């Protein structure tokens, strides 16, 4: 993780409230530029879809942006790839609801911080709520607009970058 550190702002101080110790970092203003530090080819995105033709349709716009993508057509194969390849975004598209929710549960166990995007042709409010409440970070209704998919991917990458910055800052606080 490459960070740019700007001018110092304030000191590091702690606040003890109700027996809990909270550290507040106000030492530096830290920024990170995704374009300079995270090239698209370093961003691993896995597509798990039970329809091989759909995998190509989903991966094509990701290739436009230069993302490092891989597509598999079974949950078992997807779990193996997740364990070894460690993607930061996983796109799921299964026709059967049971497999969809089984996949969400298993993937969350292996990669709790990965962004999970669920693609589905079910557009009812109940289906969307169930998908999100079951562990998906985003729900995209098919047919989807490729540019919207890319915008959502960029959003999840920004969130991921912020998570990494927080983890880095927490480690620095522990030192």
JSON list of C-alpha atoms in Angstrom, two decimals:
[
{"chain": "A", "resi": 1, "resn": "UNK", "atom": "CA", "xyz": [0.00, 0.00, 0.00]},
{"chain": "A", "resi": 2, "resn": "UNK", "atom": "CA", "xyz": [1.59, 3.23, -1.15]},
{"chain": "A", "resi": 3, "resn": "UNK", "atom": "CA", "xyz": [0.44, 6.36, 0.64]},
{"chain": "A", "resi": 4, "resn": "UNK", "atom": "CA", "xyz": [1.23, 10.00, 0.14]},
{"chain": "A", "resi": 5, "resn": "UNK", "atom": "CA", "xyz": [1.64, 11.86, 3.40]},
{"chain": "A", "resi": 6, "resn": "UNK", "atom": "CA", "xyz": [0.86, 15.55, 3.37]},
{"chain": "A", "resi": 7, "resn": "UNK", "atom": "CA", "xyz": [1.71, 18.17, 5.97]},
{"chain": "A", "resi": 8, "resn": "UNK", "atom": "CA", "xyz": [1.29, 17.41, 9.68]},
{"chain": "A", "resi": 9, "resn": "UNK", "atom": "CA", "xyz": [-2.00, 18.52, 11.20]},
{"chain": "A", "resi": 10, "resn": "UNK", "atom": "CA", "xyz": [-2.36, 17.67, 14.89]},
{"chain": "A", "resi": 11, "resn": "UNK", "atom": "CA", "xyz": [-0.95, 15.36, 17.51]},
{"chain": "A", "resi": 12, "resn": "UNK", "atom": "CA", "xyz": [-2.04, 11.83, 18.23]},
{"chain": "A", "resi": 13, "resn": "UNK", "atom": "CA", "xyz": [-4.27, 11.74, 21.28]},
{"chain": "A", "resi": 14, "resn": "UNK", "atom": "CA", "xyz": [-6.48, 9.29, 23.09]},
{"chain": "A", "resi": 15, "resn": "UNK", "atom": "CA", "xyz": [-9.91, 9.61, 24.62]},
{"chain": "A", "resi": 16, "resn": "UNK", "atom": "CA", "xyz": [-11.02, 7.32, 27.42]},
{"chain": "A", "resi": 17, "resn": "UNK", "atom": "CA", "xyz": [-14.82, 7.05, 27.45]},
{"chain": "A", "resi": 18, "resn": "UNK", "atom": "CA", "xyz": [-16.74, 4.61, 29.66]},
{"chain": "A", "resi": 19, "resn": "UNK", "atom": "CA", "xyz": [-13.69, 2.41, 30.20]},
{"chain": "A", "resi": 20, "resn": "UNK", "atom": "CA", "xyz": [-12.88, 2.16, 26.49]},
{"chain": "A", "resi": 21, "resn": "UNK", "atom": "CA", "xyz": [-9.76, 3.59, 24.98]},
{"chain": "A", "resi": 22, "resn": "UNK", "atom": "CA", "xyz": [-10.17, 5.21, 21.59]},
{"chain": "A", "resi": 23, "resn": "UNK", "atom": "CA", "xyz": [-7.24, 6.41, 19.57]},
{"chain": "A", "resi": 24, "resn": "UNK", "atom": "CA", "xyz": [-7.77, 9.28, 17.25]},
{"chain": "A", "resi": 25, "resn": "UNK", "atom": "CA", "xyz": [-5.18, 9.79, 14.59]},
{"chain": "A", "resi": 26, "resn": "UNK", "atom": "CA", "xyz": [-4.82, 13.41, 13.62]},
{"chain": "A", "resi": 27, "resn": "UNK", "atom": "CA", "xyz": [-1.10, 13.36, 12.92]},
{"chain": "A", "resi": 28, "resn": "UNK", "atom": "CA", "xyz": [-1.15, 13.49, 9.14]},
{"chain": "A", "resi": 29, "resn": "UNK", "atom": "CA", "xyz": [-3.59, 14.01, 6.35]},
{"chain": "A", "resi": 30, "resn": "UNK", "atom": "CA", "xyz": [-3.18, 10.88, 4.28]},
{"chain": "A", "resi": 31, "resn": "UNK", "atom": "CA", "xyz": [-4.35, 10.45, 0.73]},
{"chain": "A", "resi": 32, "resn": "UNK", "atom": "CA", "xyz": [-4.03, 7.66, -1.75]},
{"chain": "A", "resi": 33, "resn": "UNK", "atom": "CA", "xyz": [-4.32, 7.91, -5.48]},
{"chain": "A", "resi": 34, "resn": "UNK", "atom": "CA", "xyz": [-5.86, 4.82, -7.04]},
{"chain": "A", "resi": 35, "resn": "UNK", "atom": "CA", "xyz": [-4.56, 5.71, -10.48]},
{"chain": "A", "resi": 36, "resn": "UNK", "atom": "CA", "xyz": [-0.93, 6.01, -9.39]},
{"chain": "A", "resi": 37, "resn": "UNK", "atom": "CA", "xyz": [-0.78, 3.14, -6.93]},
{"chain": "A", "resi": 38, "resn": "UNK", "atom": "CA", "xyz": [-3.32, 0.58, -8.07]},
{"chain": "A", "resi": 39, "resn": "UNK", "atom": "CA", "xyz": [-3.21, -0.19, -11.79]},
{"chain": "A", "resi": 40, "resn": "UNK", "atom": "CA", "xyz": [-6.31, -1.95, -13.09]},
{"chain": "A", "resi": 41, "resn": "UNK", "atom": "CA", "xyz": [-4.31, -5.05, -13.98]},
{"chain": "A", "resi": 42, "resn": "UNK", "atom": "CA", "xyz": [-3.48, -5.53, -10.28]},
{"chain": "A", "resi": 43, "resn": "UNK", "atom": "CA", "xyz": [-7.21, -5.63, -9.38]},
{"chain": "A", "resi": 44, "resn": "UNK", "atom": "CA", "xyz": [-8.38, -9.24, -9.34]},
{"chain": "A", "resi": 45, "resn": "UNK", "atom": "CA", "xyz": [-12.04, -9.80, -10.17]},
{"chain": "A", "resi": 46, "resn": "UNK", "atom": "CA", "xyz": [-13.56, -13.27, -10.21]},
{"chain": "A", "resi": 47, "resn": "UNK", "atom": "CA", "xyz": [-16.80, -14.10, -12.01]},
{"chain": "A", "resi": 48, "resn": "UNK", "atom": "CA", "xyz": [-18.63, -17.24, -10.89]},
{"chain": "A", "resi": 49, "resn": "UNK", "atom": "CA", "xyz": [-21.54, -18.07, -13.18]},
{"chain": "A", "resi": 50, "resn": "UNK", "atom": "CA", "xyz": [-23.25, -21.35, -13.98]},
{"chain": "A", "resi": 51, "resn": "UNK", "atom": "CA", "xyz": [-23.65, -20.25, -17.63]},
{"chain": "A", "resi": 52, "resn": "UNK", "atom": "CA", "xyz": [-20.31, -20.16, -19.55]},
{"chain": "A", "resi": 53, "resn": "UNK", "atom": "CA", "xyz": [-21.75, -17.77, -22.17]},
{"chain": "A", "resi": 54, "resn": "UNK", "atom": "CA", "xyz": [-22.72, -15.29, -19.47]},
{"chain": "A", "resi": 55, "resn": "UNK", "atom": "CA", "xyz": [-19.18, -15.35, -18.05]},
{"chain": "A", "resi": 56, "resn": "UNK", "atom": "CA", "xyz": [-17.88, -13.88, -21.31]},
{"chain": "A", "resi": 57, "resn": "UNK", "atom": "CA", "xyz": [-20.59, -11.20, -21.33]},
{"chain": "A", "resi": 58, "resn": "UNK", "atom": "CA", "xyz": [-19.71, -10.15, -17.77]},
{"chain": "A", "resi": 59, "resn": "UNK", "atom": "CA", "xyz": [-15.93, -10.26, -18.24]},
{"chain": "A", "resi": 60, "resn": "UNK", "atom": "CA", "xyz": [-15.88, -8.30, -21.51]},
{"chain": "A", "resi": 61, "resn": "UNK", "atom": "CA", "xyz": [-16.49, -4.83, -20.01]},
{"chain": "A", "resi": 62, "resn": "UNK", "atom": "CA", "xyz": [-14.05, -5.63, -17.19]},
{"chain": "A", "resi": 63, "resn": "UNK", "atom": "CA", "xyz": [-11.39, -6.26, -19.83]},
{"chain": "A", "resi": 64, "resn": "UNK", "atom": "CA", "xyz": [-12.15, -2.83, -21.36]},
{"chain": "A", "resi": 65, "resn": "UNK", "atom": "CA", "xyz": [-10.91, -1.32, -18.10]},
{"chain": "A", "resi": 66, "resn": "UNK", "atom": "CA", "xyz": [-7.90, -3.64, -17.93]},
{"chain": "A", "resi": 67, "resn": "UNK", "atom": "CA", "xyz": [-8.90, -5.54, -14.78]},
{"chain": "A", "resi": 68, "resn": "UNK", "atom": "CA", "xyz": [-7.29, -8.89, -14.05]},
{"chain": "A", "resi": 69, "resn": "UNK", "atom": "CA", "xyz": [-10.32, -11.16, -14.48]},
{"chain": "A", "resi": 70, "resn": "UNK", "atom": "CA", "xyz": [-11.07, -14.83, -14.28]},
{"chain": "A", "resi": 71, "resn": "UNK", "atom": "CA", "xyz": [-14.33, -16.68, -14.87]},
{"chain": "A", "resi": 72, "resn": "UNK", "atom": "CA", "xyz": [-15.44, -20.09, -13.60]},
{"chain": "A", "resi": 73, "resn": "UNK", "atom": "CA", "xyz": [-18.75, -21.89, -13.99]},
{"chain": "A", "resi": 74, "resn": "UNK", "atom": "CA", "xyz": [-19.19, -23.77, -10.71]},
{"chain": "A", "resi": 75, "resn": "UNK", "atom": "CA", "xyz": [-19.20, -22.91, -7.04]},
{"chain": "A", "resi": 76, "resn": "UNK", "atom": "CA", "xyz": [-16.62, -25.59, -6.21]},
{"chain": "A", "resi": 77, "resn": "UNK", "atom": "CA", "xyz": [-14.19, -24.30, -8.82]},
{"chain": "A", "resi": 78, "resn": "UNK", "atom": "CA", "xyz": [-14.88, -20.74, -7.65]},
{"chain": "A", "resi": 79, "resn": "UNK", "atom": "CA", "xyz": [-14.05, -21.63, -4.04]},
{"chain": "A", "resi": 80, "resn": "UNK", "atom": "CA", "xyz": [-10.73, -23.15, -5.12]},
{"chain": "A", "resi": 81, "resn": "UNK", "atom": "CA", "xyz": [-9.85, -20.05, -7.13]},
{"chain": "A", "resi": 82, "resn": "UNK", "atom": "CA", "xyz": [-10.86, -17.73, -4.27]},
{"chain": "A", "resi": 83, "resn": "UNK", "atom": "CA", "xyz": [-8.60, -19.61, -1.88]},
{"chain": "A", "resi": 84, "resn": "UNK", "atom": "CA", "xyz": [-5.56, -19.52, -4.16]},
{"chain": "A", "resi": 85, "resn": "UNK", "atom": "CA", "xyz": [-6.01, -16.39, -6.31]},
{"chain": "A", "resi": 86, "resn": "UNK", "atom": "CA", "xyz": [-7.55, -14.12, -3.63]},
{"chain": "A", "resi": 87, "resn": "UNK", "atom": "CA", "xyz": [-9.73, -11.80, -5.73]},
{"chain": "A", "resi": 88, "resn": "UNK", "atom": "CA", "xyz": [-10.88, -8.52, -4.20]},
{"chain": "A", "resi": 89, "resn": "UNK", "atom": "CA", "xyz": [-14.21, -8.49, -6.05]},
{"chain": "A", "resi": 90, "resn": "UNK", "atom": "CA", "xyz": [-16.35, -11.54, -6.74]},
{"chain": "A", "resi": 91, "resn": "UNK", "atom": "CA", "xyz": [-19.32, -11.40, -9.08]},
{"chain": "A", "resi": 92, "resn": "UNK", "atom": "CA", "xyz": [-21.88, -14.17, -8.60]},
{"chain": "A", "resi": 93, "resn": "UNK", "atom": "CA", "xyz": [-24.55, -15.20, -11.08]},
{"chain": "A", "resi": 94, "resn": "UNK", "atom": "CA", "xyz": [-26.40, -18.45, -10.32]},
{"chain": "A", "resi": 95, "resn": "UNK", "atom": "CA", "xyz": [-29.85, -19.31, -11.60]},
{"chain": "A", "resi": 96, "resn": "UNK", "atom": "CA", "xyz": [-30.81, -21.38, -8.55]},
{"chain": "A", "resi": 97, "resn": "UNK", "atom": "CA", "xyz": [-31.50, -19.44, -5.35]},
{"chain": "A", "resi": 98, "resn": "UNK", "atom": "CA", "xyz": [-30.17, -22.22, -3.11]},
{"chain": "A", "resi": 99, "resn": "UNK", "atom": "CA", "xyz": [-26.78, -22.21, -4.82]},
{"chain": "A", "resi": 100, "resn": "UNK", "atom": "CA", "xyz": [-26.68, -18.39, -4.73]},
{"chain": "A", "resi": 101, "resn": "UNK", "atom": "CA", "xyz": [-27.11, -18.19, -0.97]},
{"chain": "A", "resi": 102, "resn": "UNK", "atom": "CA", "xyz": [-24.83, -21.17, -0.32]},
{"chain": "A", "resi": 103, "resn": "UNK", "atom": "CA", "xyz": [-22.18, -19.38, -2.40]},
{"chain": "A", "resi": 104, "resn": "UNK", "atom": "CA", "xyz": [-22.57, -16.13, -0.44]},
{"chain": "A", "resi": 105, "resn": "UNK", "atom": "CA", "xyz": [-22.17, -17.95, 2.87]},
{"chain": "A", "resi": 106, "resn": "UNK", "atom": "CA", "xyz": [-19.14, -19.98, 1.83]},
{"chain": "A", "resi": 107, "resn": "UNK", "atom": "CA", "xyz": [-17.36, -17.06, 0.18]},
{"chain": "A", "resi": 108, "resn": "UNK", "atom": "CA", "xyz": [-17.90, -14.83, 3.22]},
{"chain": "A", "resi": 109, "resn": "UNK", "atom": "CA", "xyz": [-16.20, -17.50, 5.36]},
{"chain": "A", "resi": 110, "resn": "UNK", "atom": "CA", "xyz": [-13.12, -17.57, 3.10]},
{"chain": "A", "resi": 111, "resn": "UNK", "atom": "CA", "xyz": [-12.86, -13.90, 2.06]},
{"chain": "A", "resi": 112, "resn": "UNK", "atom": "CA", "xyz": [-14.80, -11.73, 4.51]},
{"chain": "A", "resi": 113, "resn": "UNK", "atom": "CA", "xyz": [-13.45, -8.47, 3.09]},
{"chain": "A", "resi": 114, "resn": "UNK", "atom": "CA", "xyz": [-13.99, -9.25, -0.59]},
{"chain": "A", "resi": 115, "resn": "UNK", "atom": "CA", "xyz": [-16.75, -7.31, -2.32]},
{"chain": "A", "resi": 116, "resn": "UNK", "atom": "CA", "xyz": [-19.54, -9.64, -3.43]},
{"chain": "A", "resi": 117, "resn": "UNK", "atom": "CA", "xyz": [-21.72, -8.47, -6.31]},
{"chain": "A", "resi": 118, "resn": "UNK", "atom": "CA", "xyz": [-24.76, -10.56, -7.10]},
{"chain": "A", "resi": 119, "resn": "UNK", "atom": "CA", "xyz": [-26.18, -10.57, -10.62]},
{"chain": "A", "resi": 120, "resn": "UNK", "atom": "CA", "xyz": [-29.71, -11.84, -11.03]},
{"chain": "A", "resi": 121, "resn": "UNK", "atom": "CA", "xyz": [-32.65, -11.66, -13.39]},
{"chain": "A", "resi": 122, "resn": "UNK", "atom": "CA", "xyz": [-34.94, -11.44, -10.34]},
{"chain": "A", "resi": 123, "resn": "UNK", "atom": "CA", "xyz": [-35.87, -7.78, -9.99]},
{"chain": "A", "resi": 124, "resn": "UNK", "atom": "CA", "xyz": [-38.42, -7.89, -7.19]},
{"chain": "A", "resi": 125, "resn": "UNK", "atom": "CA", "xyz": [-37.74, -5.80, -4.11]},
{"chain": "A", "resi": 126, "resn": "UNK", "atom": "CA", "xyz": [-37.94, -8.94, -1.98]},
{"chain": "A", "resi": 127, "resn": "UNK", "atom": "CA", "xyz": [-35.23, -10.68, -4.05]},
{"chain": "A", "resi": 128, "resn": "UNK", "atom": "CA", "xyz": [-32.94, -7.67, -3.87]},
{"chain": "A", "resi": 129, "resn": "UNK", "atom": "CA", "xyz": [-33.40, -7.32, -0.10]},
{"chain": "A", "resi": 130, "resn": "UNK", "atom": "CA", "xyz": [-32.86, -11.05, 0.42]},
{"chain": "A", "resi": 131, "resn": "UNK", "atom": "CA", "xyz": [-29.66, -10.97, -1.65]},
{"chain": "A", "resi": 132, "resn": "UNK", "atom": "CA", "xyz": [-28.24, -7.98, 0.19]},
{"chain": "A", "resi": 133, "resn": "UNK", "atom": "CA", "xyz": [-29.26, -9.27, 3.62]},
{"chain": "A", "resi": 134, "resn": "UNK", "atom": "CA", "xyz": [-27.70, -12.64, 2.80]},
{"chain": "A", "resi": 135, "resn": "UNK", "atom": "CA", "xyz": [-24.25, -11.15, 2.36]},
{"chain": "A", "resi": 136, "resn": "UNK", "atom": "CA", "xyz": [-24.05, -9.52, -1.07]},
{"chain": "A", "resi": 137, "resn": "UNK", "atom": "CA", "xyz": [-22.49, -6.05, -1.09]},
{"chain": "A", "resi": 138, "resn": "UNK", "atom": "CA", "xyz": [-24.33, -5.09, -4.25]},
{"chain": "A", "resi": 139, "resn": "UNK", "atom": "CA", "xyz": [-27.17, -6.47, -6.37]},
{"chain": "A", "resi": 140, "resn": "UNK", "atom": "CA", "xyz": [-27.35, -5.87, -10.10]},
{"chain": "A", "resi": 141, "resn": "UNK", "atom": "CA", "xyz": [-30.47, -6.81, -12.06]},
{"chain": "A", "resi": 142, "resn": "UNK", "atom": "CA", "xyz": [-30.02, -8.41, -15.48]},
{"chain": "A", "resi": 143, "resn": "UNK", "atom": "CA", "xyz": [-29.98, -7.35, -18.17]},
{"chain": "A", "resi": 144, "resn": "UNK", "atom": "CA", "xyz": [-27.41, -4.84, -16.98]},
{"chain": "A", "resi": 145, "resn": "UNK", "atom": "CA", "xyz": [-25.72, -1.91, -18.65]},
{"chain": "A", "resi": 146, "resn": "UNK", "atom": "CA", "xyz": [-21.95, -2.60, -18.88]},
{"chain": "A", "resi": 147, "resn": "UNK", "atom": "CA", "xyz": [-21.05, 1.00, -17.97]},
{"chain": "A", "resi": 148, "resn": "UNK", "atom": "CA", "xyz": [-23.16, 0.72, -14.81]},
{"chain": "A", "resi": 149, "resn": "UNK", "atom": "CA", "xyz": [-21.35, -2.50, -13.88]},
{"chain": "A", "resi": 150, "resn": "UNK", "atom": "CA", "xyz": [-18.01, -0.72, -14.32]},
{"chain": "A", "resi": 151, "resn": "UNK", "atom": "CA", "xyz": [-19.16, 2.23, -12.20]},
{"chain": "A", "resi": 152, "resn": "UNK", "atom": "CA", "xyz": [-20.22, -0.14, -9.42]},
{"chain": "A", "resi": 153, "resn": "UNK", "atom": "CA", "xyz": [-16.86, -1.95, -9.66]},
{"chain": "A", "resi": 154, "resn": "UNK", "atom": "CA", "xyz": [-15.03, 1.38, -9.29]},
{"chain": "A", "resi": 155, "resn": "UNK", "atom": "CA", "xyz": [-17.19, 2.19, -6.26]},
{"chain": "A", "resi": 156, "resn": "UNK", "atom": "CA", "xyz": [-16.29, -1.10, -4.60]},
{"chain": "A", "resi": 157, "resn": "UNK", "atom": "CA", "xyz": [-12.61, -0.53, -5.37]},
{"chain": "A", "resi": 158, "resn": "UNK", "atom": "CA", "xyz": [-12.76, 2.90, -3.71]},
{"chain": "A", "resi": 159, "resn": "UNK", "atom": "CA", "xyz": [-14.33, 1.28, -0.65]},
{"chain": "A", "resi": 160, "resn": "UNK", "atom": "CA", "xyz": [-11.62, -1.39, -0.69]},
{"chain": "A", "resi": 161, "resn": "UNK", "atom": "CA", "xyz": [-8.90, 1.26, -0.85]},
{"chain": "A", "resi": 162, "resn": "UNK", "atom": "CA", "xyz": [-10.41, 3.03, 2.15]},
{"chain": "A", "resi": 163, "resn": "UNK", "atom": "CA", "xyz": [-10.52, -0.25, 4.08]},
{"chain": "A", "resi": 164, "resn": "UNK", "atom": "CA", "xyz": [-6.83, -0.78, 3.33]},
{"chain": "A", "resi": 165, "resn": "UNK", "atom": "CA", "xyz": [-6.02, 2.75, 4.47]},
{"chain": "A", "resi": 166, "resn": "UNK", "atom": "CA", "xyz": [-7.86, 2.15, 7.75]},
{"chain": "A", "resi": 167, "resn": "UNK", "atom": "CA", "xyz": [-6.07, -1.15, 8.32]},
{"chain": "A", "resi": 168, "resn": "UNK", "atom": "CA", "xyz": [-2.74, 0.55, 7.61]},
{"chain": "A", "resi": 169, "resn": "UNK", "atom": "CA", "xyz": [-3.54, 3.41, 10.00]},
{"chain": "A", "resi": 170, "resn": "UNK", "atom": "CA", "xyz": [-4.62, 0.93, 12.71]},
{"chain": "A", "resi": 171, "resn": "UNK", "atom": "CA", "xyz": [-1.33, -0.95, 12.36]},
{"chain": "A", "resi": 172, "resn": "UNK", "atom": "CA", "xyz": [0.59, 2.31, 12.65]},
{"chain": "A", "resi": 173, "resn": "UNK", "atom": "CA", "xyz": [-1.34, 3.16, 15.82]},
{"chain": "A", "resi": 174, "resn": "UNK", "atom": "CA", "xyz": [-0.39, -0.18, 17.37]},
{"chain": "A", "resi": 175, "resn": "UNK", "atom": "CA", "xyz": [3.33, 0.57, 16.85]}
]
